[in-house]
Amino acid sequence: TERARTMAERGSKGGNPIVMIAAFVVMAGFLYWLNLRATPAEVAVVEGSDSMDVAVSIDAGTFAADPMAHAGQRIRIGPFPVEATVGTDGFFLAIPNMGGPYLVRMDSALVAEGRVVNNEDLVTVTGQVYVMNDSVADAWVADGGITEADKVIVTFAESYILADDVVVSTPIAPAGGGN
């Protein structure tokens, strides 16, 4: 017990300086080893660009699992076939594993430039995901993008993509020349 009391007193007075020096040497060695093992990272800086210029490509399965998980970011999906058009500004995409068609509305800039999407076109869409509700559908009717009859159809959608870019692809012709 006398020995334990002596060791406790020695520990409360700051400990053994050799152990402290050894601990610092081990820490310095570990940090040096980490520095050697670190992979250099190169960061590209793009001047004159904001984050909305870049779209994240999302695969069909990830998007179909939870479209609203991508709200607030600019995404790119496709190419997918257009299942049906809605008014002059919208269309439904046939996205695999979605459980139904997915609503897309072209923004005013695309509509103004005369971008046209037809049934069965193969399209890649870039834009942002938003929640669909009655007030959004009412605004679409008010600005002439859809008719009152189309409003009933679009309000069934839980969300939609407001597309700032739509690229129509030419489907690959079937082998054999289509005879």
PDB file of C-alpha atoms in Angstrom:
ATOM      1  CA  THR A   1       0.000   0.000   0.000  1.00  0.00           C
ATOM      2  CA  GLU A   2       2.916   2.312   0.683  1.00  0.00           C
ATOM      3  CA  ARG A   3       4.145   1.704  -2.860  1.00  0.00           C
ATOM      4  CA  ALA A   4       0.676   2.415  -4.341  1.00  0.00           C
ATOM      5  CA  ARG A   5       0.465   5.673  -2.376  1.00  0.00           C
ATOM      6  CA  THR A   6       3.919   6.704  -3.639  1.00  0.00           C
ATOM      7  CA  MET A   7       2.946   5.966  -7.260  1.00  0.00           C
ATOM      8  CA  ALA A   8      -0.323   7.881  -6.865  1.00  0.00           C
ATOM      9  CA  GLU A   9       1.532  10.874  -5.468  1.00  0.00           C
ATOM     10  CA  ARG A  10       4.058  10.709  -8.298  1.00  0.00           C
ATOM     11  CA  GLY A  11       1.206  10.565 -10.862  1.00  0.00           C
ATOM     12  CA  SER A  12      -0.538  13.572  -9.358  1.00  0.00           C
ATOM     13  CA  LYS A  13       2.673  15.597  -9.593  1.00  0.00           C
ATOM     14  CA  GLY A  14       2.854  15.418 -13.398  1.00  0.00           C
ATOM     15  CA  GLY A  15       4.026  11.900 -14.198  1.00  0.00           C
ATOM     16  CA  ASN A  16       7.192  10.626 -15.738  1.00  0.00           C
ATOM     17  CA  PRO A  17       8.735  13.055 -18.257  1.00  0.00           C
ATOM     18  CA  ILE A  18      10.148  10.144 -20.308  1.00  0.00           C
ATOM     19  CA  VAL A  19       6.634   8.751 -20.891  1.00  0.00           C
ATOM     20  CA  MET A  20       5.381  12.198 -21.964  1.00  0.00           C
ATOM     21  CA  ILE A  21       8.278  12.640 -24.409  1.00  0.00           C
ATOM     22  CA  ALA A  22       7.657   9.148 -25.800  1.00  0.00           C
ATOM     23  CA  ALA A  23       3.962   9.973 -26.299  1.00  0.00           C
ATOM     24  CA  PHE A  24       4.856  13.144 -28.236  1.00  0.00           C
ATOM     25  CA  VAL A  25       7.344  11.231 -30.399  1.00  0.00           C
ATOM     26  CA  VAL A  26       4.731   8.558 -31.166  1.00  0.00           C
ATOM     27  CA  MET A  27       2.134  11.240 -32.044  1.00  0.00           C
ATOM     28  CA  ALA A  28       4.624  13.092 -34.280  1.00  0.00           C
ATOM     29  CA  GLY A  29       5.516   9.824 -35.997  1.00  0.00           C
ATOM     30  CA  PHE A  30       1.868   8.998 -36.558  1.00  0.00           C
ATOM     31  CA  LEU A  31       1.144  12.435 -38.050  1.00  0.00           C
ATOM     32  CA  TYR A  32       4.200  12.110 -40.308  1.00  0.00           C
ATOM     33  CA  TRP A  33       2.985   8.672 -41.451  1.00  0.00           C
ATOM     34  CA  LEU A  34      -0.487  10.115 -42.196  1.00  0.00           C
ATOM     35  CA  ASN A  35       1.130  12.880 -44.226  1.00  0.00           C
ATOM     36  CA  LEU A  36       3.026  10.318 -46.304  1.00  0.00           C
ATOM     37  CA  ARG A  37      -0.124   8.224 -46.866  1.00  0.00           C
ATOM     38  CA  ALA A  38      -2.356  11.167 -47.799  1.00  0.00           C
ATOM     39  CA  THR A  39      -3.477  11.385 -51.400  1.00  0.00           C
ATOM     40  CA  PRO A  40      -3.095  14.836 -52.888  1.00  0.00           C
ATOM     41  CA  ALA A  41      -6.390  16.349 -53.976  1.00  0.00           C
ATOM     42  CA  GLU A  42      -6.704  18.729 -56.858  1.00  0.00           C
ATOM     43  CA  VAL A  43      -9.528  21.241 -56.721  1.00  0.00           C
ATOM     44  CA  ALA A  44     -10.674  22.866 -59.932  1.00  0.00           C
ATOM     45  CA  VAL A  45     -11.851  26.440 -59.618  1.00  0.00           C
ATOM     46  CA  VAL A  46     -14.206  27.607 -62.329  1.00  0.00           C
ATOM     47  CA  GLU A  47     -14.426  31.368 -62.456  1.00  0.00           C
ATOM     48  CA  GLY A  48     -17.621  33.096 -63.474  1.00  0.00           C
ATOM     49  CA  SER A  49     -19.748  30.045 -62.721  1.00  0.00           C
ATOM     50  CA  ASP A  50     -22.295  29.484 -60.029  1.00  0.00           C
ATOM     51  CA  SER A  51     -23.479  26.188 -58.579  1.00  0.00           C
ATOM     52  CA  MET A  52     -26.626  26.215 -60.714  1.00  0.00           C
ATOM     53  CA  ASP A  53     -24.551  25.796 -63.884  1.00  0.00           C
ATOM     54  CA  VAL A  54     -23.688  22.234 -62.858  1.00  0.00           C
ATOM     55  CA  ALA A  55     -26.236  19.423 -62.938  1.00  0.00           C
ATOM     56  CA  VAL A  56     -25.847  16.140 -61.096  1.00  0.00           C
ATOM     57  CA  SER A  57     -26.689  13.124 -63.264  1.00  0.00           C
ATOM     58  CA  ILE A  58     -29.112  10.841 -61.452  1.00  0.00           C
ATOM     59  CA  ASP A  59     -29.793   7.257 -62.547  1.00  0.00           C
ATOM     60  CA  ALA A  60     -33.381   6.042 -62.938  1.00  0.00           C
ATOM     61  CA  GLY A  61     -33.363   3.764 -59.889  1.00  0.00           C
ATOM     62  CA  THR A  62     -32.080   6.453 -57.531  1.00  0.00           C
ATOM     63  CA  PHE A  63     -34.518   9.031 -58.858  1.00  0.00           C
ATOM     64  CA  ALA A  64     -37.492   6.649 -58.819  1.00  0.00           C
ATOM     65  CA  ALA A  65     -36.803   5.679 -55.193  1.00  0.00           C
ATOM     66  CA  ASP A  66     -37.327   9.257 -53.947  1.00  0.00           C
ATOM     67  CA  PRO A  67     -37.569  12.179 -56.385  1.00  0.00           C
ATOM     68  CA  MET A  68     -37.948  14.733 -53.569  1.00  0.00           C
ATOM     69  CA  ALA A  69     -34.552  13.697 -52.186  1.00  0.00           C
ATOM     70  CA  HIS A  70     -33.134  15.747 -55.069  1.00  0.00           C
ATOM     71  CA  ALA A  71     -35.145  18.920 -54.383  1.00  0.00           C
ATOM     72  CA  GLY A  72     -32.974  22.010 -54.247  1.00  0.00           C
ATOM     73  CA  GLN A  73     -30.282  20.705 -56.563  1.00  0.00           C
ATOM     74  CA  ARG A  74     -29.996  20.871 -60.323  1.00  0.00           C
ATOM     75  CA  ILE A  75     -30.250  17.347 -61.722  1.00  0.00           C
ATOM     76  CA  ARG A  76     -30.073  15.625 -65.095  1.00  0.00           C
ATOM     77  CA  ILE A  77     -32.075  12.471 -65.833  1.00  0.00           C
ATOM     78  CA  GLY A  78     -32.580  10.463 -68.983  1.00  0.00           C
ATOM     79  CA  PRO A  79     -32.814   9.736 -71.735  1.00  0.00           C
ATOM     80  CA  PHE A  80     -36.367   8.484 -71.148  1.00  0.00           C
ATOM     81  CA  PRO A  81     -39.336   8.264 -73.510  1.00  0.00           C
ATOM     82  CA  VAL A  82     -42.086  10.871 -73.364  1.00  0.00           C
ATOM     83  CA  GLU A  83     -45.272   9.067 -72.404  1.00  0.00           C
ATOM     84  CA  ALA A  84     -47.673  11.967 -72.965  1.00  0.00           C
ATOM     85  CA  THR A  85     -47.625  15.714 -73.452  1.00  0.00           C
ATOM     86  CA  VAL A  86     -49.561  18.074 -71.169  1.00  0.00           C
ATOM     87  CA  GLY A  87     -50.568  21.433 -72.598  1.00  0.00           C
ATOM     88  CA  THR A  88     -47.834  23.374 -74.390  1.00  0.00           C
ATOM     89  CA  ASP A  89     -45.296  23.348 -71.557  1.00  0.00           C
ATOM     90  CA  GLY A  90     -45.384  19.915 -69.967  1.00  0.00           C
ATOM     91  CA  PHE A  91     -45.001  16.217 -70.509  1.00  0.00           C
ATOM     92  CA  PHE A  92     -44.820  12.957 -68.629  1.00  0.00           C
ATOM     93  CA  LEU A  93     -41.678  10.802 -68.738  1.00  0.00           C
ATOM     94  CA  ALA A  94     -41.742   7.010 -68.622  1.00  0.00           C
ATOM     95  CA  ILE A  95     -39.020   6.429 -66.014  1.00  0.00           C
ATOM     96  CA  PRO A  96     -38.315   2.770 -65.180  1.00  0.00           C
ATOM     97  CA  ASN A  97     -39.399   1.611 -61.686  1.00  0.00           C
ATOM     98  CA  MET A  98     -41.270   4.878 -61.105  1.00  0.00           C
ATOM     99  CA  GLY A  99     -44.675   3.253 -60.724  1.00  0.00           C
ATOM    100  CA  GLY A 100     -46.176   5.676 -63.216  1.00  0.00           C
ATOM    101  CA  PRO A 101     -45.216   8.577 -65.457  1.00  0.00           C
ATOM    102  CA  TYR A 102     -43.280  11.517 -64.008  1.00  0.00           C
ATOM    103  CA  LEU A 103     -44.289  15.124 -64.668  1.00  0.00           C
ATOM    104  CA  VAL A 104     -41.915  17.633 -66.291  1.00  0.00           C
ATOM    105  CA  ARG A 105     -42.638  21.268 -67.074  1.00  0.00           C
ATOM    106  CA  MET A 106     -40.396  23.307 -69.350  1.00  0.00           C
ATOM    107  CA  ASP A 107     -39.438  26.702 -67.973  1.00  0.00           C
ATOM    108  CA  SER A 108     -40.495  29.885 -69.752  1.00  0.00           C
ATOM    109  CA  ALA A 109     -37.137  30.260 -71.546  1.00  0.00           C
ATOM    110  CA  LEU A 110     -37.497  26.843 -73.218  1.00  0.00           C
ATOM    111  CA  VAL A 111     -41.084  27.566 -74.194  1.00  0.00           C
ATOM    112  CA  ALA A 112     -40.104  31.010 -75.550  1.00  0.00           C
ATOM    113  CA  GLU A 113     -37.404  29.499 -77.754  1.00  0.00           C
ATOM    114  CA  GLY A 114     -40.004  27.135 -79.197  1.00  0.00           C
ATOM    115  CA  ARG A 115     -38.706  23.873 -77.707  1.00  0.00           C
ATOM    116  CA  VAL A 116     -41.167  21.133 -78.663  1.00  0.00           C
ATOM    117  CA  VAL A 117     -41.452  17.677 -77.140  1.00  0.00           C
ATOM    118  CA  ASN A 118     -43.667  15.035 -78.723  1.00  0.00           C
ATOM    119  CA  ASN A 119     -45.054  11.718 -77.538  1.00  0.00           C
ATOM    120  CA  GLU A 120     -42.488   8.915 -77.753  1.00  0.00           C
ATOM    121  CA  ASP A 121     -39.535  11.319 -78.077  1.00  0.00           C
ATOM    122  CA  LEU A 122     -36.499  10.197 -76.115  1.00  0.00           C
ATOM    123  CA  VAL A 123     -35.467  13.109 -73.869  1.00  0.00           C
ATOM    124  CA  THR A 124     -32.845  14.033 -71.303  1.00  0.00           C
ATOM    125  CA  VAL A 125     -34.119  16.592 -68.812  1.00  0.00           C
ATOM    126  CA  THR A 126     -32.099  19.021 -66.700  1.00  0.00           C
ATOM    127  CA  GLY A 127     -33.754  21.056 -63.969  1.00  0.00           C
ATOM    128  CA  GLN A 128     -34.948  21.135 -60.373  1.00  0.00           C
ATOM    129  CA  VAL A 129     -37.494  19.003 -58.533  1.00  0.00           C
ATOM    130  CA  TYR A 130     -40.402  20.798 -56.863  1.00  0.00           C
ATOM    131  CA  VAL A 131     -43.460  19.725 -54.893  1.00  0.00           C
ATOM    132  CA  MET A 132     -46.679  19.741 -56.916  1.00  0.00           C
ATOM    133  CA  ASN A 133     -49.802  21.190 -55.314  1.00  0.00           C
ATOM    134  CA  ASP A 134     -53.068  22.825 -56.318  1.00  0.00           C
ATOM    135  CA  SER A 135     -51.651  26.365 -56.246  1.00  0.00           C
ATOM    136  CA  VAL A 136     -48.842  25.377 -58.641  1.00  0.00           C
ATOM    137  CA  ALA A 137     -51.384  23.809 -60.991  1.00  0.00           C
ATOM    138  CA  ASP A 138     -53.586  26.938 -60.731  1.00  0.00           C
ATOM    139  CA  ALA A 139     -50.590  29.105 -61.691  1.00  0.00           C
ATOM    140  CA  TRP A 140     -49.903  26.881 -64.707  1.00  0.00           C
ATOM    141  CA  VAL A 141     -53.517  27.289 -65.856  1.00  0.00           C
ATOM    142  CA  ALA A 142     -53.357  31.060 -65.265  1.00  0.00           C
ATOM    143  CA  ASP A 143     -50.231  31.481 -67.411  1.00  0.00           C
ATOM    144  CA  GLY A 144     -51.676  29.310 -70.204  1.00  0.00           C
ATOM    145  CA  GLY A 145     -49.203  26.436 -69.920  1.00  0.00           C
ATOM    146  CA  ILE A 146     -51.960  23.911 -69.328  1.00  0.00           C
ATOM    147  CA  THR A 147     -55.731  23.834 -69.678  1.00  0.00           C
ATOM    148  CA  GLU A 148     -58.248  23.408 -66.865  1.00  0.00           C
ATOM    149  CA  ALA A 149     -58.729  19.789 -68.039  1.00  0.00           C
ATOM    150  CA  ASP A 150     -54.945  19.194 -67.811  1.00  0.00           C
ATOM    151  CA  LYS A 151     -54.973  20.576 -64.261  1.00  0.00           C
ATOM    152  CA  VAL A 152     -56.841  17.501 -63.063  1.00  0.00           C
ATOM    153  CA  ILE A 153     -54.106  15.277 -64.508  1.00  0.00           C
ATOM    154  CA  VAL A 154     -51.090  17.191 -63.157  1.00  0.00           C
ATOM    155  CA  THR A 155     -52.453  17.486 -59.608  1.00  0.00           C
ATOM    156  CA  PHE A 156     -52.080  13.714 -59.269  1.00  0.00           C
ATOM    157  CA  ALA A 157     -48.291  14.201 -59.414  1.00  0.00           C
ATOM    158  CA  GLU A 158     -46.572  14.542 -56.025  1.00  0.00           C
ATOM    159  CA  SER A 159     -43.612  16.378 -57.548  1.00  0.00           C
ATOM    160  CA  TYR A 160     -42.318  17.586 -60.894  1.00  0.00           C
ATOM    161  CA  ILE A 161     -39.159  18.787 -62.587  1.00  0.00           C
ATOM    162  CA  LEU A 162     -39.042  22.365 -63.790  1.00  0.00           C
ATOM    163  CA  ALA A 163     -36.769  21.804 -66.776  1.00  0.00           C
ATOM    164  CA  ASP A 164     -34.301  24.471 -67.836  1.00  0.00           C
ATOM    165  CA  ASP A 165     -32.917  22.173 -70.564  1.00  0.00           C
ATOM    166  CA  VAL A 166     -34.532  19.393 -72.560  1.00  0.00           C
ATOM    167  CA  VAL A 167     -32.489  17.479 -75.116  1.00  0.00           C
ATOM    168  CA  VAL A 168     -34.394  15.323 -77.591  1.00  0.00           C
ATOM    169  CA  SER A 169     -32.391  12.264 -78.685  1.00  0.00           C
ATOM    170  CA  THR A 170     -32.900  10.224 -81.802  1.00  0.00           C
ATOM    171  CA  PRO A 171     -33.773   6.670 -80.790  1.00  0.00           C
ATOM    172  CA  ILE A 172     -31.487   3.956 -82.124  1.00  0.00           C
ATOM    173  CA  ALA A 173     -33.063   2.182 -85.089  1.00  0.00           C
ATOM    174  CA  PRO A 174     -33.721  -1.530 -84.601  1.00  0.00           C
ATOM    175  CA  ALA A 175     -31.253  -3.960 -86.184  1.00  0.00           C
ATOM    176  CA  GLY A 176     -32.168  -5.167 -89.661  1.00  0.00           C
ATOM    177  CA  GLY A 177     -33.187  -1.794 -91.085  1.00  0.00           C
ATOM    178  CA  GLY A 178     -36.778  -1.874 -89.743  1.00  0.00           C
ATOM    179  CA  ASN A 179     -38.240  -4.103 -92.486  1.00  0.00           C
TER     180      ASN A 179
END
